[in-house]
Coordinates of N, CA and C in Angstrom, one line a residue:
X292 N 36.0 -88.3 86.3 CA 36.4 -87.1 86.8 C 35.8 -86.5 87.5
X293 N 36.5 -85.7 88.2 CA 36.0 -85.0 89.8 C 35.3 -83.6 89.4
X294 N 34.1 -83.1 90.1 CA 33.4 -82.0 89.9 C 34.2 -81.0 90.0
X295 N 35.4 -81.1 90.4 CA 36.5 -79.7 90.9 C 37.1 -79.6 89.3
X296 N 37.1 -80.5 88.5 CA 38.1 -80.8 87.4 C 37.2 -80.0 86.1
X297 N 35.6 -80.0 86.5 CA 35.1 -79.3 85.2 C 35.3 -78.0 85.2
X298 N 35.1 -77.5 83.7 CA 35.7 -76.2 83.6 C 34.0 -75.2 83.7
X299 N 34.0 -74.0 83.5 CA 32.9 -73.2 83.9 C 31.7 -73.3 82.9
X300 N 30.8 -73.8 83.0 CA 29.7 -73.7 82.1 C 29.5 -75.6 81.6
X301 N 30.4 -76.1 82.1 CA 30.2 -77.5 82.0 C 29.2 -78.3 82.4
X302 N 28.6 -79.5 81.8 CA 27.8 -80.1 82.4 C 28.1 -81.8 82.7
X303 N 27.6 -82.3 83.6 CA 27.8 -83.5 83.7 C 26.9 -84.4 84.6
X304 N 27.2 -85.5 84.9 CA 25.8 -86.4 85.9 C 26.9 -86.9 86.8
X305 N 26.5 -87.2 88.0 CA 27.0 -87.5 89.4 C 27.0 -89.0 89.1
X306 N 28.4 -89.6 89.3 CA 28.7 -91.1 89.3 C 28.4 -91.3 90.6
X307 N 29.0 -90.6 91.7 CA 29.2 -91.3 93.0 C 29.9 -90.4 93.8
X308 N 29.4 -90.2 95.1 CA 30.2 -89.2 96.1 C 31.2 -90.3 96.9
X309 N 32.6 -89.7 97.3 CA 33.5 -90.4 97.5 C 34.6 -89.7 98.5
X310 N 35.2 -90.1 99.6 CA 36.1 -89.1 100.0 C 37.4 -88.9 99.4
X311 N 37.7 -87.7 99.4 CA 39.0 -87.3 98.7 C 40.2 -87.3 99.3
X312 N 39.9 -87.2 100.5 CA 41.1 -87.1 101.8 C 40.9 -87.4 103.1
X313 N 41.9 -87.7 103.7 CA 41.6 -87.9 105.3 C 40.6 -86.7 105.9
X314 N 40.7 -85.7 105.1 CA 40.2 -84.7 105.6 C 38.5 -84.2 105.7
X315 N 37.9 -85.3 105.1 CA 36.9 -85.2 104.6 C 36.1 -86.6 105.1
X316 N 34.9 -86.1 106.2 CA 34.3 -87.3 107.4 C 33.0 -87.6 106.6
X317 N 32.6 -88.7 107.2 CA 31.3 -89.3 106.7 C 30.1 -88.1 106.7
X318 N 30.0 -87.3 107.7 CA 29.3 -86.3 107.7 C 29.3 -85.2 106.4
X319 N 30.3 -85.1 106.0 CA 30.6 -84.0 105.0 C 30.0 -85.1 103.6
X320 N 30.1 -86.4 103.5 CA 29.6 -87.3 102.4 C 28.2 -87.3 102.2
X321 N 27.6 -87.5 103.6 CA 26.3 -87.7 103.8 C 25.8 -86.2 103.4
X322 N 25.8 -85.4 103.9 CA 25.8 -83.8 103.8 C 25.6 -83.6 101.9
X323 N 26.5 -84.2 101.5 CA 26.6 -83.8 99.9 C 25.2 -84.7 99.3
X324 N 25.1 -86.0 99.8 CA 23.9 -86.6 99.4 C 22.6 -86.1 99.8
X325 N 22.6 -85.5 100.9 CA 21.6 -84.9 101.0 C 20.9 -83.4 100.3
X326 N 22.0 -83.0 100.0 CA 21.9 -81.6 99.1 C 21.6 -82.0 97.5
X327 N 21.4 -83.3 97.3 CA 21.4 -83.7 95.9 C 22.3 -84.2 95.1
X328 N 23.6 -84.5 95.6 CA 24.9 -84.9 94.7 C 24.6 -86.5 94.9
X329 N 23.7 -87.3 94.2 CA 23.6 -88.3 94.0 C 23.8 -88.8 92.4
X330 N 24.0 -90.3 92.5 CA 23.9 -91.0 91.3 C 22.9 -90.9 90.2
X331 N 23.5 -90.3 89.1 CA 22.7 -90.0 88.1 C 21.8 -88.6 87.8
X332 N 22.4 -87.9 88.7 CA 21.7 -86.3 88.9 C 22.9 -85.4 88.1
X333 N 21.7 -84.6 87.3 CA 22.6 -83.8 86.3 C 23.0 -82.7 87.3
X334 N 24.4 -82.3 86.9 CA 25.0 -81.1 87.7 C 25.5 -80.2 86.5
X335 N 25.6 -78.7 86.8 CA 26.6 -77.9 86.2 C 27.2 -76.9 87.0
X336 N 28.7 -76.7 86.7 CA 29.6 -75.6 87.3 C 29.0 -74.4 86.7
X337 N 28.9 -73.5 87.1 CA 28.5 -72.4 86.8 C 29.8 -71.0 86.7
X338 N 30.4 -71.2 87.8 CA 31.8 -70.4 88.1 C 32.4 -70.8 88.9
X339 N 33.7 -70.1 89.2 CA 34.5 -70.6 90.4 C 34.7 -69.1 91.1
X340 N 35.5 -69.1 92.2 CA 35.7 -67.7 93.1 C 36.5 -67.0 92.7
X341 N 37.3 -66.2 93.3 CA 38.5 -65.4 92.8 C 39.7 -66.1 92.5
X342 N 40.2 -65.9 91.6 CA 41.5 -66.7 91.1 C 41.5 -68.1 90.5
X343 N 39.8 -68.2 90.1 CA 39.6 -69.5 89.7 C 39.7 -70.6 90.4
X344 N 39.6 -70.5 91.8 CA 39.6 -71.4 92.9 C 38.2 -72.0 93.6
X345 N 37.9 -71.3 94.6 CA 36.8 -71.6 95.3 C 36.2 -70.3 95.6
X346 N 34.7 -70.5 96.0 CA 34.0 -71.7 96.3 C 33.5 -71.9 94.4
X347 N 33.1 -73.1 94.4 CA 32.7 -73.1 92.9 C 31.0 -73.2 93.1
X348 N 30.4 -72.4 92.2 CA 29.0 -72.2 92.0 C 28.5 -73.5 91.1
X349 N 27.6 -74.1 92.1 CA 26.9 -75.6 91.1 C 25.6 -75.6 91.4
X350 N 25.0 -76.0 90.0 CA 23.7 -76.2 89.9 C 23.3 -77.5 89.9
X351 N 22.6 -78.1 91.1 CA 22.0 -79.5 91.0 C 20.6 -79.4 91.0
X352 N 19.8 -79.9 89.9 CA 18.5 -79.9 89.5 C 18.1 -78.3 89.3
X353 N 17.3 -77.8 90.0 CA 17.1 -76.8 90.0 C 17.6 -75.7 91.4
X354 N 18.6 -76.5 92.1 CA 19.3 -75.5 93.2 C 20.7 -75.4 92.8
X355 N 20.8 -74.0 93.2 CA 22.4 -73.5 93.3 C 23.1 -73.7 94.9
X356 N 24.2 -74.0 94.8 CA 25.1 -74.1 95.8 C 26.4 -73.8 95.7
X357 N 27.2 -73.3 96.5 CA 28.3 -72.7 96.6 C 29.2 -74.0 97.5
X358 N 30.2 -74.6 96.6 CA 30.9 -75.8 97.3 C 32.3 -75.4 97.6
X359 N 33.1 -75.7 98.7 CA 34.1 -75.6 98.7 C 35.1 -76.4 97.7
X360 N 36.4 -76.6 97.7 CA 37.2 -77.1 96.5 C 37.1 -78.8 97.0
X361 N 37.4 -78.8 98.0 CA 37.5 -79.9 99.1 C 36.4 -80.7 98.6
X362 N 35.1 -80.0 98.9 CA 33.7 -80.6 98.7 C 33.5 -81.5 97.1
X363 N 34.1 -80.5 96.3 CA 33.8 -80.7 94.8 C 34.7 -81.7 94.6
X364 N 35.8 -81.8 95.2 CA 36.7 -83.2 94.9 C 36.3 -84.5 95.5
X365 N 34.8 -84.3 96.1 CA 34.5 -85.7 96.6 C 33.4 -86.1 95.6
X366 N 33.2 -85.6 94.5 CA 32.1 -85.9 93.8 C 32.6 -86.5 92.4
X367 N 32.3 -87.5 92.0 CA 32.9 -88.1 90.7 C 31.8 -87.8 89.8
X368 N 32.0 -87.5 88.8 CA 31.0 -87.1 87.6 C 31.6 -87.6 86.2
X369 N 30.5 -87.8 85.2 CA 30.8 -88.2 83.9 C 30.3 -86.9 83.0
X370 N 31.3 -86.4 82.5 CA 31.3 -85.2 81.7 C 30.2 -85.4 80.6
X371 N 29.2 -84.3 80.3 CA 28.5 -84.6 79.1 C 28.5 -83.4 78.1
X372 N 28.3 -83.8 76.6 CA 28.7 -82.9 75.8 C 27.0 -82.2 75.4
X373 N 27.0 -80.8 75.6 CA 25.7 -80.2 75.2 C 26.0 -79.3 74.2
X374 N 25.0 -79.9 73.2 CA 24.8 -79.0 71.8 C 24.1 -77.7 72.3
X375 N 24.7 -76.4 71.7 CA 23.7 -75.3 71.8 C 23.5 -74.9 70.8
X376 N 21.9 -74.6 70.0 CA 21.9 -74.3 69.0 C 21.5 -72.8 69.0

């Protein structure tokens, strides 16, 4: 699944970064990797912008980022089940 498909509060692990459309260039993919969106890294979608679209507030490690929907669609993730006690 893609990071953009996760619901608010959902946790996941990055599987890979891939171009989602012709509008996404190598520079964008490289930037996402430099920000920490690399395989095995845990991520959480915190919230979405107005109307539930963009930007997406995403936490990677200890850092928060605001991603455009187009960028979030480039990040393939594996959703995690998180138990809260």
